[in-house]
Amino acid sequence: MDAAAREARGGLEWRVTVPEGASVTVEHEAGAAARAWAWLLARVAMVWSTVAGSARKVWRIGADDPRKAVHGLKVGLSLALVSVFYYTRPLYDGVGGAAMWAIMTVVVVFEYTVGGSVYKSFNRAVATASAGVLALGVHWVAGKTGELEPYILTGSLFLLAAAATFSRFIPTVKARFDYGVTIFILTYSLVAVSGYRVDQLAALAQQRVSTIAIGIFMCLAVSVFICPVWAGQELHLLTTRNMDKLADALEACVDDYFAEDPAARPAQAKSDGYKCVLNSKASEDAQANLARWEPAHGRFAFRHPYTQYGKVGAAMRACAYCVEALSSCAGAEVQAPEHVKRLLHDACARVGARCARVLREASRSVATMKSYSALDFAVADMNTAVHELQGDMRSLPSMLAVKLADTSLMDTMPVFTVASLLVEISARVEAVVDSVDALATLANFKQVDDDDDDDEKKGEAEMTTKVHPLNEPDTDEESLPENQTSKA
Amino acid sequence: MDAAAREARGGLEWRVTVPEGASVTVEHEAGAAARAWAWLLARVAMVWSTVAGSARKVWRIGADDPRKAVHGLKVGLSLALVSVFYYTRPLYDGVGGAAMWAIMTVVVVFEYTVGGSVYKSFNRAVATASAGVLALGVHWVAGKTGELEPYILTGSLFLLAAAATFSRFIPTVKARFDYGVTIFILTYSLVAVSGYRVDQLAALAQQRVSTIAIGIFMCLAVSVFICPVWAGQELHLLTTRNMDKLADALEACVDDYFAEDPAARPAQAKSDGYKCVLNSKASEDAQANLARWEPAHGRFAFRHPYTQYGKVGAAMRACAYCVEALSSCAGAEVQAPEHVKRLLHDACARVGARCARVLREASRSVATMKSYSALDFAVADMNTAVHELQGDMRSLPSMLAVKLADTSLMDTMPVFTVASLLVEISARVEAVVDSVDALATLANFKQVDDDDDDDEKKGEAEMTTKVHPLNEPDTDEESLPENQTSKA
């Protein structure tokens, strides 16, 4: 409340800070004219600083991703093309005429991604055609009944609009035909209402369809041939980028927890990378929905398994939940003493680094669309490290008893929680790898034996064996038989 | 892959299962006619079962939330009203005329929530008016230049369309004026292109604005006066429902972990409630965006602090991440033995139950828009329970040494992880309470001392004191001085 009030009063104060660093302070003076002048100056400076700040932000949006600026130019270009096309045609006949529909189509159909444009084009074309045919049919039937015509037309409009609107709540319709339903209702109502007095409906309909076709053609041509943005590729990039961020965050969180010197801690931005993963479900879903409309392009076939990316994303989110819990351990007030932490430091850091390596290998596999044997070796390495960590955890009490007789067992608990979380994270990283493997099968990733650049990794990995951290043979030591039943 | 292949083959098999329960099996027979007949029967049965299944699903959507069906009827009604309005007017002049714009407005502007309709109406009205005025101005200037007119008009169209499209990438514009930008480009291009040959632009613009006004008026009247669906109220309900689900899930997960008998475990649906919380960010954001457009209604003022609901949602999600980790502990392969679990069972169950009670009290406070003192007492209770749990955790090693000399310390570790997670969850529940308190301040919740129905709760709570679980005085016992610096 206080901050808001101060902000609201901000406009009335006489001190204005210009963002360039110069601070202009205007004192209260006797003269009313001087005061007014000062007020004006302050206002101008304030407006200027706001405008400059916003301009900088907007500039950064374009500079960070120039394709966004290019998208604006593309829309401008296709509109200009359509308008030139209509300037030069003799059959132009004012606002109500054909030109309007071509322009409307371009404005409404042009989307950032090719998939979005195809989705809207397809929906617009099919919905216009089907609603037009249906409306002409109903119109013909209604015409036979004479006086009842307006009632039939209005009644059918009511029923169709109600049914079509309700159909938008069906998930499949919502995901794939939402825009089409709007256009269906629109076209049907226009034809139904116009039908009351206009006779040349069929000719008009044909003219409109051909104009919409011109608009759609223009749109898709510009969208595909000038710096195309493919939804499928965006989804692909989002997935690999998130996987890398998750790997960085995981390593950073472990380093953060075990860092003895605050200055040695990794940058906050790095360990916060998992938050991107947590929040990317909506954009993943949207892009997968649009990508299904895209034709084959680059390494992406027409029916590339885009839905599997959603599953990879879900597995990454499950992993990110645990990383979140891990990062909160690093920030907790209650910490194990440094000398206790040091006992598990190496094993934990190794598990963190190897989990991160697995994620990076998986990301590389998705990014290059190839299956590397290095991924399997990395998973094996990770499981070995988890194994060692579990061994260290088991021997921790005896180590403490030998080395540090005065340390209470309670002190080891926080570090044990971190270790348990790491074991759980490694299991979830393996789930990510499973979903990537499924993607590799569905999308026919090429199998590659990367002997050239991974000799040393391979040699290191071949000495180890792949053991699932939760199915390892010696869990029986830790869980008594009665647990086995409660798990069923 | 196998499952998909089997599904694809499914259409060719001769066994058809009618969902009513009757299973129709048609054997291969010699006669071609009989075979064709069987094939036809199977096909009809299959189509019928598909249609019936879809119909049931659609019916359930409407039955679960009848407001969705009512929404369809509302759209049908307003379209019928607009079309009747235009049937009865003498100035009707075909498709290109005024009726079209009223119908178009209704179809495009009518949204499920009042906020959505107001958002689109406002954007449509303002964008149409501003783009129209701007286009008329540019048109007037271009008219003065003579031959250059088409170049100026097309050039200005290109630049404006590019700039406006780019502006949609600015987050504020995207959230509040996305639809307006589309309409702005649309109106400007229509007027600019039409301007080439039509003279009576001003009269036409005035007619169009009045028609759009009629459409908007019709829309808003139907939307507000017939079974209105308020985005603000939906957001409010979503928040309280999620809070209750989180409380249920938390209790269920704790019960699940400590259940000795698998049959006694709570239903999976209950413990999965936290997943709704994890996935509701997108709908919260969307509803908060629409709710800001809504006028005062019921208990919601015009500028109700809808953005604060997003913060409550974020706090709940942070809590849900931990509940997710807790629920994975219950499903883990490595479990502490039952007799070790039993030592912390009571304390953990108490913390879980009290955290859930705090969440339920917070949910009640939001739902009724009143601040209850019971919430503070519930928080105090929760902190007492956390305190007790931490005491139990500290005394666990000595208890084990006395009671169960043969139990390895390693066995206690998984249950300790669960206890640590519960302590962390209680801290995050308190963060939820803080965000609810901030909401209560911003939205002026009425302060209520619920003496009548909460006497016993109050009596129980007054004996305890409010202690933050992470700031309790005896953390110093657990963390050595060198930790204090690494935390800074």
Tab-separated table of N, CA and C in Angstrom, chain A residues 58 68 71-73 75-77 79 83 87 92 95 100 103-104 107 112 154 158 161-162 165-166 169-170 182 185-186 189-190 192-194 196-197 208 262 265 278-279 281 321 324 328 333-338 394 409-411 413 416-417 420 424 428 470 478 480 482-483 485-487, chain B residues 58 68 71-73 75-77 79 83 87 92 95 100 103-104 107 112 154 158 161-162 165-166 169-170 182 185-186 189-190 192-194 196-197 208 262 265 278-279 281 321 324 328 333-338 394 409-411 413 416-417 420 428 470 478 480 482-483 485-487:
chain	number	residue	atom	x	y	z
A	58	VAL	N	11.163	-1.755	-26.159
A	58	VAL	CA	10.651	-2.225	-27.450
A	58	VAL	C	11.806	-2.578	-28.370
A	68	LYS	N	10.931	-11.132	-35.087
A	68	LYS	CA	9.684	-10.465	-34.729
A	68	LYS	C	9.498	-9.203	-35.556
A	71	HIS	N	8.639	-10.212	-38.980
A	71	HIS	CA	7.236	-10.611	-39.081
A	71	HIS	C	6.352	-9.397	-39.356
A	72	GLY	N	6.622	-8.277	-38.647
A	72	GLY	CA	5.860	-7.044	-38.884
A	72	GLY	C	5.987	-6.601	-40.338
A	73	LEU	N	7.231	-6.629	-40.861
A	73	LEU	CA	7.445	-6.214	-42.248
A	73	LEU	C	6.717	-7.150	-43.217
A	75	VAL	N	3.919	-8.796	-42.699
A	75	VAL	CA	2.490	-8.486	-42.710
A	75	VAL	C	2.249	-7.231	-43.540
A	76	GLY	N	3.120	-6.204	-43.313
A	76	GLY	CA	2.981	-4.984	-44.094
A	76	GLY	C	3.101	-5.264	-45.585
A	77	LEU	N	4.073	-6.101	-45.932
A	77	LEU	CA	4.308	-6.421	-47.342
A	77	LEU	C	3.098	-7.106	-47.966
A	79	LEU	N	0.000	-7.051	-47.059
A	79	LEU	CA	-1.118	-6.116	-47.181
A	79	LEU	C	-0.904	-5.178	-48.353
A	83	SER	N	-3.250	-4.811	-51.646
A	83	SER	CA	-3.887	-3.547	-52.006
A	83	SER	C	-3.454	-3.118	-53.406
A	87	TYR	N	-5.752	-2.265	-56.610
A	87	TYR	CA	-5.716	-0.963	-57.280
A	87	TYR	C	-5.707	-1.152	-58.794
A	92	TYR	N	-12.933	-3.502	-59.375
A	92	TYR	CA	-13.051	-2.962	-58.036
A	92	TYR	C	-14.374	-2.220	-57.853
A	95	VAL	N	-16.023	-0.464	-50.853
A	95	VAL	CA	-15.725	-1.148	-49.603
A	95	VAL	C	-16.426	-2.497	-49.494
A	100	MET	N	-12.243	-6.002	-50.035
A	100	MET	CA	-12.362	-6.084	-48.590
A	100	MET	C	-12.062	-7.482	-48.069
A	103	ILE	N	-8.317	-8.324	-48.128
A	103	ILE	CA	-7.574	-7.626	-47.084
A	103	ILE	C	-7.883	-8.207	-45.714
A	104	MET	N	-9.184	-8.426	-45.483
A	104	MET	CA	-9.600	-9.016	-44.217
A	104	MET	C	-8.906	-10.355	-43.995
A	107	VAL	N	-5.236	-9.825	-43.027
A	107	VAL	CA	-5.067	-9.292	-41.669
A	107	VAL	C	-5.342	-10.380	-40.639
A	112	TYR	N	2.320	-15.493	-36.725
A	112	TYR	CA	3.772	-15.469	-36.594
A	112	TYR	C	4.417	-16.716	-37.196
A	154	THR	N	-34.125	-17.283	-39.384
A	154	THR	CA	-33.682	-16.840	-38.060
A	154	THR	C	-33.568	-18.017	-37.097
A	158	PHE	N	-30.269	-19.263	-35.158
A	158	PHE	CA	-30.202	-19.421	-33.700
A	158	PHE	C	-29.644	-20.793	-33.329
A	161	ALA	N	-25.917	-21.378	-34.558
A	161	ALA	CA	-24.959	-20.580	-33.787
A	161	ALA	C	-24.798	-21.157	-32.393
A	162	ALA	N	-25.927	-21.574	-31.777
A	162	ALA	CA	-25.851	-22.133	-30.428
A	162	ALA	C	-25.036	-23.423	-30.434
A	165	THR	N	-21.303	-22.723	-31.237
A	165	THR	CA	-20.608	-22.104	-30.110
A	165	THR	C	-20.332	-23.120	-29.019
A	166	PHE	N	-21.336	-23.970	-28.750
A	166	PHE	CA	-21.137	-24.986	-27.716
A	166	PHE	C	-20.017	-25.944	-28.120
A	169	PHE	N	-16.398	-25.866	-26.854
A	169	PHE	CA	-15.965	-26.360	-25.539
A	169	PHE	C	-15.428	-27.782	-25.609
A	170	ILE	N	-15.634	-28.465	-26.774
A	170	ILE	CA	-15.068	-29.807	-26.933
A	170	ILE	C	-13.570	-29.641	-27.166
A	182	THR	N	-15.820	-19.928	-35.527
A	182	THR	CA	-16.198	-18.513	-35.613
A	182	THR	C	-16.565	-18.137	-37.042
A	185	ILE	N	-19.954	-19.637	-38.183
A	185	ILE	CA	-21.109	-18.876	-37.709
A	185	ILE	C	-21.229	-17.569	-38.494
A	186	LEU	N	-20.084	-16.921	-38.683
A	186	LEU	CA	-20.084	-15.624	-39.360
A	186	LEU	C	-20.635	-15.750	-40.775
A	189	SER	N	-24.371	-16.693	-40.884
A	189	SER	CA	-25.299	-15.608	-40.549
A	189	SER	C	-25.312	-14.543	-41.636
A	190	LEU	N	-24.162	-14.257	-42.238
A	190	LEU	CA	-24.148	-13.247	-43.305
A	190	LEU	C	-25.004	-13.701	-44.480
A	192	ALA	N	-27.355	-16.035	-44.470
A	192	ALA	CA	-28.754	-16.196	-44.070
A	192	ALA	C	-29.452	-14.846	-44.031
A	193	VAL	N	-28.821	-13.837	-43.465
A	193	VAL	CA	-29.458	-12.527	-43.357
A	193	VAL	C	-29.553	-11.866	-44.727
A	194	SER	N	-28.453	-11.941	-45.488
A	194	SER	CA	-28.471	-11.298	-46.803
A	194	SER	C	-29.504	-11.988	-47.688
A	196	TYR	N	-32.351	-12.739	-47.424
A	196	TYR	CA	-33.709	-12.233	-47.371
A	196	TYR	C	-34.048	-11.392	-48.595
A	197	ARG	N	-33.059	-10.642	-49.096
A	197	ARG	CA	-33.405	-9.768	-50.222
A	197	ARG	C	-32.496	-9.894	-51.442
A	208	ARG	N	-16.633	-14.232	-53.488
A	208	ARG	CA	-15.995	-14.127	-52.182
A	208	ARG	C	-14.983	-15.234	-51.979
A	262	PRO	N	30.594	-17.721	-0.188
A	262	PRO	CA	29.462	-17.143	-0.934
A	262	PRO	C	29.876	-16.600	-2.290
A	265	ARG	N	29.717	-18.924	-5.303
A	265	ARG	CA	28.434	-19.467	-5.760
A	265	ARG	C	28.166	-19.106	-7.212
A	278	LEU	N	9.543	-24.966	-15.753
A	278	LEU	CA	8.279	-25.088	-15.020
A	278	LEU	C	7.151	-24.363	-15.735
A	279	ASN	N	7.488	-23.239	-16.405
A	279	ASN	CA	6.429	-22.387	-16.949
A	279	ASN	C	6.194	-22.552	-18.440
A	281	LYS	N	4.746	-25.064	-20.164
A	281	LYS	CA	3.725	-26.003	-20.647
A	281	LYS	C	2.802	-25.346	-21.668
A	321	TYR	N	10.621	-29.987	-10.843
A	321	TYR	CA	10.006	-29.885	-9.507
A	321	TYR	C	11.033	-30.262	-8.445
A	324	GLU	N	13.689	-27.741	-8.059
A	324	GLU	CA	13.158	-26.633	-7.259
A	324	GLU	C	13.327	-26.943	-5.768
A	328	SER	N	15.672	-25.013	-2.985
A	328	SER	CA	15.192	-24.457	-1.717
A	328	SER	C	16.028	-24.981	-0.555
A	333	GLU	N	17.356	-22.016	5.974
A	333	GLU	CA	18.056	-21.442	7.139
A	333	GLU	C	18.850	-22.519	7.875
A	334	VAL	N	18.198	-23.690	8.012
A	334	VAL	CA	18.854	-24.781	8.746
A	334	VAL	C	19.780	-25.512	7.797
A	335	GLN	N	21.090	-25.479	8.058
A	335	GLN	CA	22.059	-26.119	7.192
A	335	GLN	C	22.901	-27.091	8.009
A	336	ALA	N	23.361	-28.133	7.310
A	336	ALA	CA	24.316	-29.028	7.966
A	336	ALA	C	25.635	-28.280	8.111
A	337	PRO	N	26.421	-28.598	9.143
A	337	PRO	CA	27.726	-27.941	9.266
A	337	PRO	C	28.633	-28.307	8.093
A	338	GLU	N	29.562	-27.393	7.788
A	338	GLU	CA	30.408	-27.578	6.608
A	338	GLU	C	31.159	-28.913	6.616
A	394	ARG	N	25.156	-44.618	3.054
A	394	ARG	CA	25.049	-45.728	3.989
A	394	ARG	C	26.192	-45.717	5.001
A	409	LEU	N	23.868	-36.611	15.144
A	409	LEU	CA	23.352	-37.215	13.933
A	409	LEU	C	22.391	-36.282	13.216
A	410	MET	N	21.729	-35.454	14.026
A	410	MET	CA	20.773	-34.489	13.482
A	410	MET	C	21.439	-33.600	12.435
A	411	ASP	N	22.752	-33.345	12.623
A	411	ASP	CA	23.451	-32.459	11.691
A	411	ASP	C	23.530	-33.038	10.289
A	413	MET	N	21.297	-34.686	8.811
A	413	MET	CA	20.001	-34.855	8.161
A	413	MET	C	19.797	-33.958	6.937
A	416	PHE	N	21.569	-35.197	4.042
A	416	PHE	CA	20.971	-36.440	3.567
A	416	PHE	C	19.768	-36.160	2.685
A	417	THR	N	18.974	-35.164	3.071
A	417	THR	CA	17.820	-34.793	2.248
A	417	THR	C	18.268	-34.401	0.846
A	420	SER	N	19.158	-37.487	-1.054
A	420	SER	CA	17.965	-38.226	-1.485
A	420	SER	C	17.326	-37.554	-2.680
A	424	GLU	N	16.538	-39.049	-6.420
A	424	GLU	CA	15.242	-38.932	-7.087
A	424	GLU	C	15.388	-38.204	-8.427
A	428	ARG	N	14.433	-39.244	-12.332
A	428	ARG	CA	13.586	-38.454	-13.237
A	428	ARG	C	14.334	-38.060	-14.508
A	470	LEU	N	16.695	-47.089	-8.736
A	470	LEU	CA	15.639	-47.545	-7.829
A	470	LEU	C	15.495	-49.064	-7.842
A	478	GLU	N	17.707	-52.326	2.724
A	478	GLU	CA	17.142	-51.148	3.362
A	478	GLU	C	15.647	-51.250	3.643
A	480	LEU	N	12.358	-53.619	4.688
A	480	LEU	CA	11.944	-54.900	5.237
A	480	LEU	C	10.774	-55.461	4.445
A	482	GLU	N	7.740	-56.221	5.037
A	482	GLU	CA	6.376	-55.660	5.154
A	482	GLU	C	6.171	-54.457	4.228
A	483	ASN	N	7.278	-53.783	3.896
A	483	ASN	CA	7.161	-52.662	2.951
A	483	ASN	C	6.740	-53.122	1.581
A	485	THR	N	4.746	-55.255	0.677
A	485	THR	CA	3.300	-55.389	0.480
A	485	THR	C	2.638	-54.020	0.412
A	486	SER	N	3.111	-53.087	1.246
A	486	SER	CA	2.452	-51.784	1.252
A	486	SER	C	2.695	-51.029	-0.036
A	487	LYS	N	3.680	-51.474	-0.818
A	487	LYS	CA	3.961	-50.790	-2.080
A	487	LYS	C	3.018	-51.233	-3.190
B	58	VAL	N	-19.766	-35.239	-25.256
B	58	VAL	CA	-20.255	-33.879	-25.448
B	58	VAL	C	-21.341	-33.573	-24.421
B	68	LYS	N	-22.036	-23.638	-20.058
B	68	LYS	CA	-21.459	-23.718	-21.395
B	68	LYS	C	-22.564	-23.848	-22.440
B	71	HIS	N	-24.263	-20.599	-22.716
B	71	HIS	CA	-23.464	-19.657	-23.514
B	71	HIS	C	-23.792	-19.802	-25.002
B	72	GLY	N	-23.885	-21.067	-25.456
B	72	GLY	CA	-24.251	-21.294	-26.856
B	72	GLY	C	-25.592	-20.649	-27.173
B	73	LEU	N	-26.582	-20.861	-26.289
B	73	LEU	CA	-27.916	-20.291	-26.521
B	73	LEU	C	-27.863	-18.765	-26.538
B	75	VAL	N	-25.347	-16.850	-27.493
B	75	VAL	CA	-24.805	-16.386	-28.774
B	75	VAL	C	-25.882	-16.481	-29.850
B	76	GLY	N	-26.592	-17.635	-29.870
B	76	GLY	CA	-27.673	-17.794	-30.846
B	76	GLY	C	-28.704	-16.699	-30.689
B	77	LEU	N	-29.068	-16.411	-29.436
B	77	LEU	CA	-30.080	-15.393	-29.168
B	77	LEU	C	-29.654	-14.019	-29.669
B	79	LEU	N	-27.494	-13.250	-31.950
B	79	LEU	CA	-27.460	-13.219	-33.413
B	79	LEU	C	-28.864	-13.101	-33.981
B	83	SER	N	-30.327	-10.079	-36.259
B	83	SER	CA	-30.861	-10.314	-37.605
B	83	SER	C	-32.313	-9.846	-37.688
B	87	TYR	N	-33.971	-7.218	-40.245
B	87	TYR	CA	-35.085	-7.563	-41.132
B	87	TYR	C	-36.121	-6.443	-41.124
B	92	TYR	N	-32.040	-1.303	-45.070
B	92	TYR	CA	-31.217	-2.468	-45.390
B	92	TYR	C	-30.761	-2.443	-46.852
B	95	VAL	N	-25.566	-7.394	-48.572
B	95	VAL	CA	-24.470	-7.948	-47.789
B	95	VAL	C	-23.420	-6.892	-47.418
B	100	MET	N	-24.201	-6.347	-42.027
B	100	MET	CA	-23.034	-7.209	-41.934
B	100	MET	C	-22.163	-6.857	-40.735
B	103	ILE	N	-23.659	-7.994	-37.421
B	103	ILE	CA	-23.566	-9.451	-37.242
B	103	ILE	C	-22.127	-9.860	-36.967
B	104	MET	N	-21.212	-9.310	-37.767
B	104	MET	CA	-19.803	-9.606	-37.580
B	104	MET	C	-19.371	-9.266	-36.148
B	107	VAL	N	-20.689	-11.873	-33.696
B	107	VAL	CA	-20.002	-13.169	-33.798
B	107	VAL	C	-18.601	-13.082	-33.204
B	112	TYR	N	-17.080	-16.071	-23.775
B	112	TYR	CA	-17.708	-16.832	-22.684
B	112	TYR	C	-17.900	-15.973	-21.445
B	154	THR	N	-0.473	3.301	-49.975
B	154	THR	CA	0.098	1.959	-49.834
B	154	THR	C	1.295	1.977	-48.890
B	158	PHE	N	1.693	-0.061	-45.417
B	158	PHE	CA	2.816	-0.962	-45.143
B	158	PHE	C	3.453	-0.637	-43.790
B	161	ALA	N	0.966	-1.160	-40.740
B	161	ALA	CA	0.703	-2.591	-40.496
B	161	ALA	C	1.930	-3.244	-39.862
B	162	ALA	N	3.137	-2.883	-40.377
B	162	ALA	CA	4.360	-3.472	-39.831
B	162	ALA	C	4.541	-3.065	-38.369
B	165	THR	N	1.802	-4.653	-36.123
B	165	THR	CA	2.025	-6.087	-35.919
B	165	THR	C	3.167	-6.309	-34.946
B	166	PHE	N	4.235	-5.522	-35.114
B	166	PHE	CA	5.369	-5.680	-34.201
B	166	PHE	C	4.964	-5.351	-32.768
B	169	PHE	N	4.104	-7.873	-30.006
B	169	PHE	CA	5.092	-8.647	-29.243
B	169	PHE	C	5.427	-7.980	-27.914
B	170	ILE	N	4.954	-6.722	-27.706
B	170	ILE	CA	5.172	-6.064	-26.412
B	170	ILE	C	4.189	-6.688	-25.417
B	182	THR	N	-5.337	-5.984	-34.251
B	182	THR	CA	-5.866	-6.608	-35.473
B	182	THR	C	-6.918	-5.708	-36.118
B	185	ILE	N	-5.432	-2.537	-37.752
B	185	ILE	CA	-4.854	-2.780	-39.084
B	185	ILE	C	-5.973	-2.986	-40.104
B	186	LEU	N	-6.975	-3.781	-39.700
B	186	LEU	CA	-8.074	-4.107	-40.606
B	186	LEU	C	-8.793	-2.843	-41.048
B	189	SER	N	-6.625	-0.509	-43.247
B	189	SER	CA	-6.404	-0.949	-44.619
B	189	SER	C	-7.696	-0.853	-45.425
B	190	LEU	N	-8.849	-1.165	-44.802
B	190	LEU	CA	-10.105	-1.068	-45.548
B	190	LEU	C	-10.345	0.366	-46.001
B	192	ALA	N	-8.120	2.817	-46.221
B	192	ALA	CA	-7.069	3.300	-47.117
B	192	ALA	C	-7.303	2.791	-48.536
B	193	VAL	N	-7.649	1.503	-48.661
B	193	VAL	CA	-7.855	0.940	-49.999
B	193	VAL	C	-9.130	1.496	-50.626
B	194	SER	N	-10.193	1.534	-49.840
B	194	SER	CA	-11.462	2.019	-50.373
B	194	SER	C	-11.317	3.486	-50.768
B	196	TYR	N	-9.362	5.041	-52.355
B	196	TYR	CA	-8.900	5.321	-53.713
B	196	TYR	C	-10.035	5.766	-54.633
B	197	ARG	N	-11.229	5.206	-54.425
B	197	ARG	CA	-12.298	5.564	-55.345
B	197	ARG	C	-13.592	6.040	-54.684
B	208	ARG	N	-20.933	2.846	-40.198
B	208	ARG	CA	-20.325	1.622	-39.681
B	208	ARG	C	-20.157	1.686	-38.165
B	262	PRO	N	-2.283	-51.411	2.303
B	262	PRO	CA	-2.553	-50.764	1.009
B	262	PRO	C	-4.024	-50.389	0.836
B	265	ARG	N	-5.165	-46.924	1.946
B	265	ARG	CA	-4.643	-45.729	1.278
B	265	ARG	C	-5.784	-44.891	0.698
B	278	LEU	N	-0.576	-27.368	-10.225
B	278	LEU	CA	0.636	-27.205	-11.030
B	278	LEU	C	0.319	-26.678	-12.426
B	279	ASN	N	-0.857	-27.073	-12.962
B	279	ASN	CA	-1.139	-26.756	-14.368
B	279	ASN	C	-2.063	-25.574	-14.569
B	281	LYS	N	-1.541	-22.264	-14.166
B	281	LYS	CA	-0.992	-20.927	-14.371
B	281	LYS	C	-1.604	-20.238	-15.581
B	321	TYR	N	4.845	-28.002	-5.690
B	321	TYR	CA	6.086	-28.663	-6.090
B	321	TYR	C	6.563	-29.584	-4.977
B	324	GLU	N	4.436	-32.572	-4.588
B	324	GLU	CA	4.793	-33.533	-5.625
B	324	GLU	C	5.976	-34.376	-5.172
B	328	SER	N	6.091	-38.422	-4.400
B	328	SER	CA	7.025	-39.374	-5.004
B	328	SER	C	7.732	-40.191	-3.939
B	333	GLU	N	10.699	-46.834	-4.248
B	333	GLU	CA	10.982	-48.249	-3.980
B	333	GLU	C	11.644	-48.425	-2.614
B	334	VAL	N	12.577	-47.529	-2.310
B	334	VAL	CA	13.297	-47.637	-1.042
B	334	VAL	C	12.458	-46.981	0.044
B	335	GLN	N	12.008	-47.762	0.997
B	335	GLN	CA	11.165	-47.240	2.057
B	335	GLN	C	11.804	-47.550	3.411
B	336	ALA	N	11.550	-46.671	4.376
B	336	ALA	CA	11.970	-46.979	5.743
B	336	ALA	C	11.100	-48.126	6.260
B	337	PRO	N	11.647	-48.958	7.173
B	337	PRO	CA	10.809	-50.034	7.732
B	337	PRO	C	9.646	-49.446	8.536
B	338	GLU	N	8.568	-50.235	8.605
B	338	GLU	CA	7.340	-49.738	9.241
B	338	GLU	C	7.579	-49.243	10.668
B	394	ARG	N	14.830	-34.677	16.108
B	394	ARG	CA	16.079	-34.558	16.850
B	394	ARG	C	16.293	-35.736	17.798
B	409	LEU	N	20.955	-46.843	11.076
B	409	LEU	CA	20.558	-45.453	10.966
B	409	LEU	C	20.082	-45.124	9.562
B	410	MET	N	20.625	-45.849	8.612
B	410	MET	CA	20.255	-45.650	7.214
B	410	MET	C	18.750	-45.810	7.025
B	411	ASP	N	18.150	-46.694	7.843
B	411	ASP	CA	16.720	-46.949	7.709
B	411	ASP	C	15.880	-45.714	8.008
B	413	MET	N	16.587	-42.716	7.272
B	413	MET	CA	16.791	-41.616	6.346
B	413	MET	C	15.573	-41.283	5.486
B	416	PHE	N	13.097	-39.449	7.328
B	416	PHE	CA	13.572	-38.110	7.656
B	416	PHE	C	13.383	-37.151	6.476
B	417	THR	N	13.592	-37.670	5.266
B	417	THR	CA	13.369	-36.837	4.078
B	417	THR	C	11.923	-36.364	4.035
B	420	SER	N	11.450	-33.650	6.525
B	420	SER	CA	12.026	-32.376	6.072
B	420	SER	C	11.132	-31.719	5.040
B	428	ARG	N	6.034	-23.094	3.092
B	428	ARG	CA	5.416	-22.620	1.852
B	428	ARG	C	3.926	-22.376	2.045
B	470	LEU	N	11.155	-21.677	10.307
B	470	LEU	CA	12.550	-21.521	9.896
B	470	LEU	C	13.293	-20.515	10.779
B	478	GLU	N	21.694	-26.306	15.606
B	478	GLU	CA	21.900	-27.184	14.473
B	478	GLU	C	22.885	-26.672	13.445
B	480	LEU	N	26.346	-24.455	12.572
B	480	LEU	CA	27.549	-23.857	13.135
B	480	LEU	C	27.766	-22.466	12.555
B	482	GLU	N	30.024	-20.993	10.831
B	482	GLU	CA	30.516	-20.772	9.457
B	482	GLU	C	29.381	-20.823	8.435
B	483	ASN	N	28.292	-21.540	8.804
B	483	ASN	CA	27.136	-21.555	7.909
B	483	ASN	C	26.504	-20.186	7.781
B	485	THR	N	27.719	-17.382	7.608
B	485	THR	CA	28.297	-16.499	6.592
B	485	THR	C	27.967	-16.986	5.193
B	486	SER	N	27.983	-18.305	5.004
B	486	SER	CA	27.733	-18.797	3.652
B	486	SER	C	26.298	-18.555	3.224
B	487	LYS	N	25.438	-18.248	4.197
B	487	LYS	CA	24.038	-17.995	3.846
B	487	LYS	C	23.824	-16.573	3.330
